[in-house]
mmCIF file with all atom_site columns, C-alpha atoms in Angstrom:
data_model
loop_
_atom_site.group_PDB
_atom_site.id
_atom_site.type_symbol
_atom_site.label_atom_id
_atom_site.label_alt_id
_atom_site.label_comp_id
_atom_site.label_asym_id
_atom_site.label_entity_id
_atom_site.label_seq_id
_atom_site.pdbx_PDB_ins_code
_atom_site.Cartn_x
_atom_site.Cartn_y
_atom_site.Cartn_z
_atom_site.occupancy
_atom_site.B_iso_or_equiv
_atom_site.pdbx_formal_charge
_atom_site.auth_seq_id
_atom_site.auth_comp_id
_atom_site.auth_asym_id
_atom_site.auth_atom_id
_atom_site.pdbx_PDB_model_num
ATOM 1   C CA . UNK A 1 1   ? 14.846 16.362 -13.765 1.00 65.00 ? 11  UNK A CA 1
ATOM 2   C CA . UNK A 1 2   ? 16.017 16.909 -17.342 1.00 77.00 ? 12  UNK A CA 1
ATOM 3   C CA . UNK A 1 3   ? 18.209 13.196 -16.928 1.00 86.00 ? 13  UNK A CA 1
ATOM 4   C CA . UNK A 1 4   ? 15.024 10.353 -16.035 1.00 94.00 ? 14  UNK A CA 1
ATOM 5   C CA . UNK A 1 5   ? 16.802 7.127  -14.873 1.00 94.00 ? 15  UNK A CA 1
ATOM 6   C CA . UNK A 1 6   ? 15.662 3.490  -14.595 1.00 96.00 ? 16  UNK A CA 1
ATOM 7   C CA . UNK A 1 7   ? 15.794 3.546  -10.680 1.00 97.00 ? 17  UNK A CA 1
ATOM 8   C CA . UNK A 1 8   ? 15.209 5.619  -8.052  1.00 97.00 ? 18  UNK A CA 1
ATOM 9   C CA . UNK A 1 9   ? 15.225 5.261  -4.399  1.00 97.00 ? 19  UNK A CA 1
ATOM 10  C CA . UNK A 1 10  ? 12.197 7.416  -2.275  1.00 97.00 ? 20  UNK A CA 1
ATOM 11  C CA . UNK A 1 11  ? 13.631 7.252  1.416   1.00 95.00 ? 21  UNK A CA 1
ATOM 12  C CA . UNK A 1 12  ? 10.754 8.734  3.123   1.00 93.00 ? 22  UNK A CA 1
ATOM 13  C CA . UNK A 1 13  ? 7.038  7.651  2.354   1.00 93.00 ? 23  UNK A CA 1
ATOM 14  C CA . UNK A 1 14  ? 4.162  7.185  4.790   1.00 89.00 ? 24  UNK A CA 1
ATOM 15  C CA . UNK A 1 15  ? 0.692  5.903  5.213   1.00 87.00 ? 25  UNK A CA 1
ATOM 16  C CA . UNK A 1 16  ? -1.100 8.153  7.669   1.00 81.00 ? 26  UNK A CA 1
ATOM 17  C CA . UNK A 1 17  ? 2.172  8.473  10.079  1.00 78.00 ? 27  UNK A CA 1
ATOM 18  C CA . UNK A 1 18  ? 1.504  9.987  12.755  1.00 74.00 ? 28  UNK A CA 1
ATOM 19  C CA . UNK A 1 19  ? 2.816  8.629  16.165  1.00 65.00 ? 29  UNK A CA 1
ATOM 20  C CA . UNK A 1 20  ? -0.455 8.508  17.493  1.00 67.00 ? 30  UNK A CA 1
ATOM 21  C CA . UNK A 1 21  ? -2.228 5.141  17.902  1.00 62.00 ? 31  UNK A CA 1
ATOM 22  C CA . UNK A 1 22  ? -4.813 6.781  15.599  1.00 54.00 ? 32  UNK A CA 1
ATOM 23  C CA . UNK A 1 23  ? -3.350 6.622  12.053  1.00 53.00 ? 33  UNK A CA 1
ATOM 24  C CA . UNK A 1 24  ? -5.515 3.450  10.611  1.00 61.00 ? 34  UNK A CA 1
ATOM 25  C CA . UNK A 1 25  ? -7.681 5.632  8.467   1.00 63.00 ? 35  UNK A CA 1
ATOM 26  C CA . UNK A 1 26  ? -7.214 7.423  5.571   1.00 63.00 ? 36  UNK A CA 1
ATOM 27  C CA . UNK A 1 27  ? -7.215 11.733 6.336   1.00 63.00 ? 37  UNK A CA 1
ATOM 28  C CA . UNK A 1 28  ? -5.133 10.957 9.749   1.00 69.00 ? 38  UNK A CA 1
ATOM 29  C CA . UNK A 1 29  ? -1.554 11.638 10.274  1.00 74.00 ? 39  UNK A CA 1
ATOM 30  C CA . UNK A 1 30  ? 1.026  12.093 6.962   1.00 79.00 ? 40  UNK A CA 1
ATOM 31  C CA . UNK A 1 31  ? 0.497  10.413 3.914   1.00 83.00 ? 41  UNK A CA 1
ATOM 32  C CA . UNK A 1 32  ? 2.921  10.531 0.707   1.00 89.00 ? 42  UNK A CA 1
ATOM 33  C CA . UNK A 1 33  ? 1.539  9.961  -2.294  1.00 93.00 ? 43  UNK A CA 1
ATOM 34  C CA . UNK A 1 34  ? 4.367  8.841  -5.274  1.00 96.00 ? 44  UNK A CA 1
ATOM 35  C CA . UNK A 1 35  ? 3.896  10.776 -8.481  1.00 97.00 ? 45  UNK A CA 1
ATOM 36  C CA . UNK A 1 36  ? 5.695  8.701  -11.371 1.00 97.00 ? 46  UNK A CA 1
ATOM 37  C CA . UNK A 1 37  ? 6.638  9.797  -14.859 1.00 96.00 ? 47  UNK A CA 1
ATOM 38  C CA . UNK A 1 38  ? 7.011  7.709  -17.625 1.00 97.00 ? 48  UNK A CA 1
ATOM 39  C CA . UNK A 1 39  ? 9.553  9.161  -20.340 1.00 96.00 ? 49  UNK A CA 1
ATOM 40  C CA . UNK A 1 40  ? 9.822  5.348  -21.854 1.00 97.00 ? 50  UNK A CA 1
ATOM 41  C CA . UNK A 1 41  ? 9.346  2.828  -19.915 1.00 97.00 ? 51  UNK A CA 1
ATOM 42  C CA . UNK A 1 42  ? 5.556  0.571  -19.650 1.00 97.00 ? 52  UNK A CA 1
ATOM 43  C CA . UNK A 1 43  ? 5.930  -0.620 -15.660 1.00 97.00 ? 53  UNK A CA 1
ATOM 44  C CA . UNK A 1 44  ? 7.915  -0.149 -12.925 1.00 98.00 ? 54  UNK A CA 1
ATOM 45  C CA . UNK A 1 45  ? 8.174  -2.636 -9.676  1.00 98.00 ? 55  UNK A CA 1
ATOM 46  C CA . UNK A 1 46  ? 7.751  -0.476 -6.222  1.00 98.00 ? 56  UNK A CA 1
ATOM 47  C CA . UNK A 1 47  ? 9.672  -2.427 -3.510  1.00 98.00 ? 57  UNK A CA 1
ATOM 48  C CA . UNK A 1 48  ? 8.771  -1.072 -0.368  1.00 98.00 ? 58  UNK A CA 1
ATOM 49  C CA . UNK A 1 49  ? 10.768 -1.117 3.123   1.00 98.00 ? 59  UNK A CA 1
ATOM 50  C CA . UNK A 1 50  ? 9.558  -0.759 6.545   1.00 96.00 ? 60  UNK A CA 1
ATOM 51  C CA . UNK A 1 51  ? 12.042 2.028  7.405   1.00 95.00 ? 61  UNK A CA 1
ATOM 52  C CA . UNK A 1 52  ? 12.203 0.782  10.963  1.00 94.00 ? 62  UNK A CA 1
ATOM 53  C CA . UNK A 1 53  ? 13.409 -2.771 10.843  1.00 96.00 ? 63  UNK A CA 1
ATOM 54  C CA . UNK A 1 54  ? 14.561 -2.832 6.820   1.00 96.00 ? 64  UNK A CA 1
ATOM 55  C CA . UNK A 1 55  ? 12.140 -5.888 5.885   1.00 97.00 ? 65  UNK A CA 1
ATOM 56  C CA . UNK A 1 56  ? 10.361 -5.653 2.883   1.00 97.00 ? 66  UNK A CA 1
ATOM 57  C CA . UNK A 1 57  ? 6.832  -4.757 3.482   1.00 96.00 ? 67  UNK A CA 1
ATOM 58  C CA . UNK A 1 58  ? 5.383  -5.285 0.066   1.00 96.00 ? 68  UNK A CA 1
ATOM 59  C CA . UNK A 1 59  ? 5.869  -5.321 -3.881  1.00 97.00 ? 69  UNK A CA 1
ATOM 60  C CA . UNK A 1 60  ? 4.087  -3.607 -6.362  1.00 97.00 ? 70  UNK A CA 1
ATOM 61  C CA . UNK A 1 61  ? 3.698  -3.020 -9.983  1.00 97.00 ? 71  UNK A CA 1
ATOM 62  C CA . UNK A 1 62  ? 2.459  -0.069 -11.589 1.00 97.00 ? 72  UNK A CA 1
ATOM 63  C CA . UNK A 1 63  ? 1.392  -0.042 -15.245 1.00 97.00 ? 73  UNK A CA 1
ATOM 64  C CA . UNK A 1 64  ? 2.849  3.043  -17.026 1.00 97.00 ? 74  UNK A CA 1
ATOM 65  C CA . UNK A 1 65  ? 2.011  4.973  -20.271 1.00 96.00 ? 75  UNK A CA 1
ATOM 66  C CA . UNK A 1 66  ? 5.369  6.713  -21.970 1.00 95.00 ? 76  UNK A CA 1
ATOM 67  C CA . UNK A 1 67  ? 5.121  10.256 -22.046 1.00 94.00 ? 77  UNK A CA 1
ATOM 68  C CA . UNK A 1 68  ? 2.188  10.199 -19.309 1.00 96.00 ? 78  UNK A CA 1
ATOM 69  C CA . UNK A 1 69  ? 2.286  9.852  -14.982 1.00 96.00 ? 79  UNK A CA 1
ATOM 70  C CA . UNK A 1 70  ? 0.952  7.740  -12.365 1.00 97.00 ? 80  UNK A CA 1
ATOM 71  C CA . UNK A 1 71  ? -0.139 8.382  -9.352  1.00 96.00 ? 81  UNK A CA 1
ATOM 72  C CA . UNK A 1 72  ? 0.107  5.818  -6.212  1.00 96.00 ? 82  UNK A CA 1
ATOM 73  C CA . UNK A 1 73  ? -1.686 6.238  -2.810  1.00 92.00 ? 83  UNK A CA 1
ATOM 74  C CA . UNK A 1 74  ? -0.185 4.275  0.027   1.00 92.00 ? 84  UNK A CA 1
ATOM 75  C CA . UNK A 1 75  ? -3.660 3.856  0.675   1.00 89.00 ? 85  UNK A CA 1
ATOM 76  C CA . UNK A 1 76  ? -4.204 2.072  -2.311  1.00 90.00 ? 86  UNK A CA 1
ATOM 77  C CA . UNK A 1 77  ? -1.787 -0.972 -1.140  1.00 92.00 ? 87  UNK A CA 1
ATOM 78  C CA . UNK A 1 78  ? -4.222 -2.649 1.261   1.00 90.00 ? 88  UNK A CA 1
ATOM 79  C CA . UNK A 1 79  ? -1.132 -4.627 2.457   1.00 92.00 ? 89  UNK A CA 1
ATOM 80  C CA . UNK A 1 80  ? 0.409  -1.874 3.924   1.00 91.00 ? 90  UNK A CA 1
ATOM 81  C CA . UNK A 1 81  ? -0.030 -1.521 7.631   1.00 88.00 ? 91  UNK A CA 1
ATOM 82  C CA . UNK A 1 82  ? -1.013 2.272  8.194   1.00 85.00 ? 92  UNK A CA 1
ATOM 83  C CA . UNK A 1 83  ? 0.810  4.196  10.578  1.00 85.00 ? 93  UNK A CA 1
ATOM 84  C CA . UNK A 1 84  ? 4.206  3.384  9.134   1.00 88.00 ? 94  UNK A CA 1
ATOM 85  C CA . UNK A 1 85  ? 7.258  4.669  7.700   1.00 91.00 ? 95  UNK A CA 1
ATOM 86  C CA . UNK A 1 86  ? 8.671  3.186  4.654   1.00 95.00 ? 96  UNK A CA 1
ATOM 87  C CA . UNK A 1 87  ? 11.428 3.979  1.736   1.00 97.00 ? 97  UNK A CA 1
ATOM 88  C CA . UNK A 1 88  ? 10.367 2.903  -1.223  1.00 98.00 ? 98  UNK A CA 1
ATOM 89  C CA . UNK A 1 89  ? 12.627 1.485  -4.546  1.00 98.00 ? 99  UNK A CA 1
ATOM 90  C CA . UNK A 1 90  ? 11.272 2.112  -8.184  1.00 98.00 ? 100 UNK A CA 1
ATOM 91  C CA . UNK A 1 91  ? 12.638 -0.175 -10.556 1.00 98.00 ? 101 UNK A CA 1
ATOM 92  C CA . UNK A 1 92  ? 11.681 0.700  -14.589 1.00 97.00 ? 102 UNK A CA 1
ATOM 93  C CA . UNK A 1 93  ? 13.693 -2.029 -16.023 1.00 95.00 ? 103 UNK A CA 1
ATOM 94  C CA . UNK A 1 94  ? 15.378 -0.631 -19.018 1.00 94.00 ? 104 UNK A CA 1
ATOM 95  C CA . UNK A 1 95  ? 12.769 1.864  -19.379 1.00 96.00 ? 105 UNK A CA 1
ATOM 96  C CA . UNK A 1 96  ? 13.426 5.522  -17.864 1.00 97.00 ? 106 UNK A CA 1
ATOM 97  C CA . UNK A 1 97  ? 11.032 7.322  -15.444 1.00 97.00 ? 107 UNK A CA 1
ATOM 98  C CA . UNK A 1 98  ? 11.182 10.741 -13.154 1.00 96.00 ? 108 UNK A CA 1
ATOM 99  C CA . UNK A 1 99  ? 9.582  9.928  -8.838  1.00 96.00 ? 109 UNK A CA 1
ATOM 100 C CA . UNK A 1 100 ? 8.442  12.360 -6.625  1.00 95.00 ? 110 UNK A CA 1
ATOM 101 C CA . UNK A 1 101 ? 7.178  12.073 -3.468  1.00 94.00 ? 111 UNK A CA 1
ATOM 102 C CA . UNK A 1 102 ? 4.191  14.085 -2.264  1.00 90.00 ? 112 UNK A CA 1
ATOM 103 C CA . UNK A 1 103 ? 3.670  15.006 2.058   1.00 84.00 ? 113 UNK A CA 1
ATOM 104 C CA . UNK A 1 104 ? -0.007 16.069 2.809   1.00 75.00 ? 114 UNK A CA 1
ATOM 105 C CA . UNK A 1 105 ? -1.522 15.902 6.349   1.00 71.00 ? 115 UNK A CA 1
ATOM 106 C CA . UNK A 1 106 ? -4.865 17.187 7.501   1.00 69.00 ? 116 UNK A CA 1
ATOM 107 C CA . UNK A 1 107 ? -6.140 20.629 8.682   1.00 67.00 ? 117 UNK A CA 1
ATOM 108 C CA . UNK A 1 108 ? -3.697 23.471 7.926   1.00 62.00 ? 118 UNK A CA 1
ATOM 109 C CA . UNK A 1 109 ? -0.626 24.485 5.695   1.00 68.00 ? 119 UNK A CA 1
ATOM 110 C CA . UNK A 1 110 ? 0.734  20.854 5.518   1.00 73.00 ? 120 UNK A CA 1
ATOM 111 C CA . UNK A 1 111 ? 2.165  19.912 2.795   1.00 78.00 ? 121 UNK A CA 1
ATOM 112 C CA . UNK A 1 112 ? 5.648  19.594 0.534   1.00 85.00 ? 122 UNK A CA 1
ATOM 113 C CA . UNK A 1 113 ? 7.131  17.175 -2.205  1.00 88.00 ? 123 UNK A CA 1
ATOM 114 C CA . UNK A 1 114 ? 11.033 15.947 -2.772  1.00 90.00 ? 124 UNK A CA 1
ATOM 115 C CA . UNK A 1 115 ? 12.403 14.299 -5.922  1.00 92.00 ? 125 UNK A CA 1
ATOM 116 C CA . UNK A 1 116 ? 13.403 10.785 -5.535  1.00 92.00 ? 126 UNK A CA 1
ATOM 117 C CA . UNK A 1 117 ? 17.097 9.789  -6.003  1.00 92.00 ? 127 UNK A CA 1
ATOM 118 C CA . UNK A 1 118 ? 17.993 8.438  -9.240  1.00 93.00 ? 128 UNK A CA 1
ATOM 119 C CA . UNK A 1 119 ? 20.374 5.978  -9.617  1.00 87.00 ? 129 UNK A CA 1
ATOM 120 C CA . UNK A 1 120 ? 20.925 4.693  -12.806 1.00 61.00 ? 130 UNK A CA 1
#
């Protein structure tokens, strides 16, 4: 997006979804990367919501680089039950930033991205 924004909400991300009793291992089921670019801003806080029940599931931080991107693996959040659905909030302070959110599953032609929602 040619406007970055401080915040930005990512409705839809997943660690190995996949509504089958077998998702608790990485290369099973849906999981959503979050690709974040830094135009200014040095962190960003990731509040993430079981999509579910609402309750806050965990709270990251990512380091950030201006004028470089992060990427952050569901899988990397060991706290993070697998199998689950969550929507995620990036907060960059006063700093700016751009979110996507990519989809991959396993074996197949399975795969697609969405910007995140800016807010601010």
């Amino acid at each position: 997006t040619p406007t970055p924004g401080s915040k930005y909400y990512l409705p839809n991300v997943t660690k190995s979804l996949c509504f089958c009793g077998a998702g608790a291992a990485p290369g099973v089921g849906w999981t959503t990367p979050i690709l974040i670019q830094s135009v200014t801003a040095t962190s960003a806080t990731l509040s993430w919501y079981r999509v579910t029940d609402g309750s806050l599931a965990a709270t990251t931080t990512a380091t950030l680089i201006a004028g470089s991107g992060v990427r952050i693996d569901p899988w990397s959040i060991s706290t993070l039950p697998a199998d689950t659905q969550y929507s995620v909030v990036i907060d960059a302070g006063t700093g700016t930033v751009n979110a996507i959110v990519t989809e991959f599953a396993p074996d197949g032609d399975n795969a697609m991205s969405y910007e995140g929602f800016r807010t601010q």
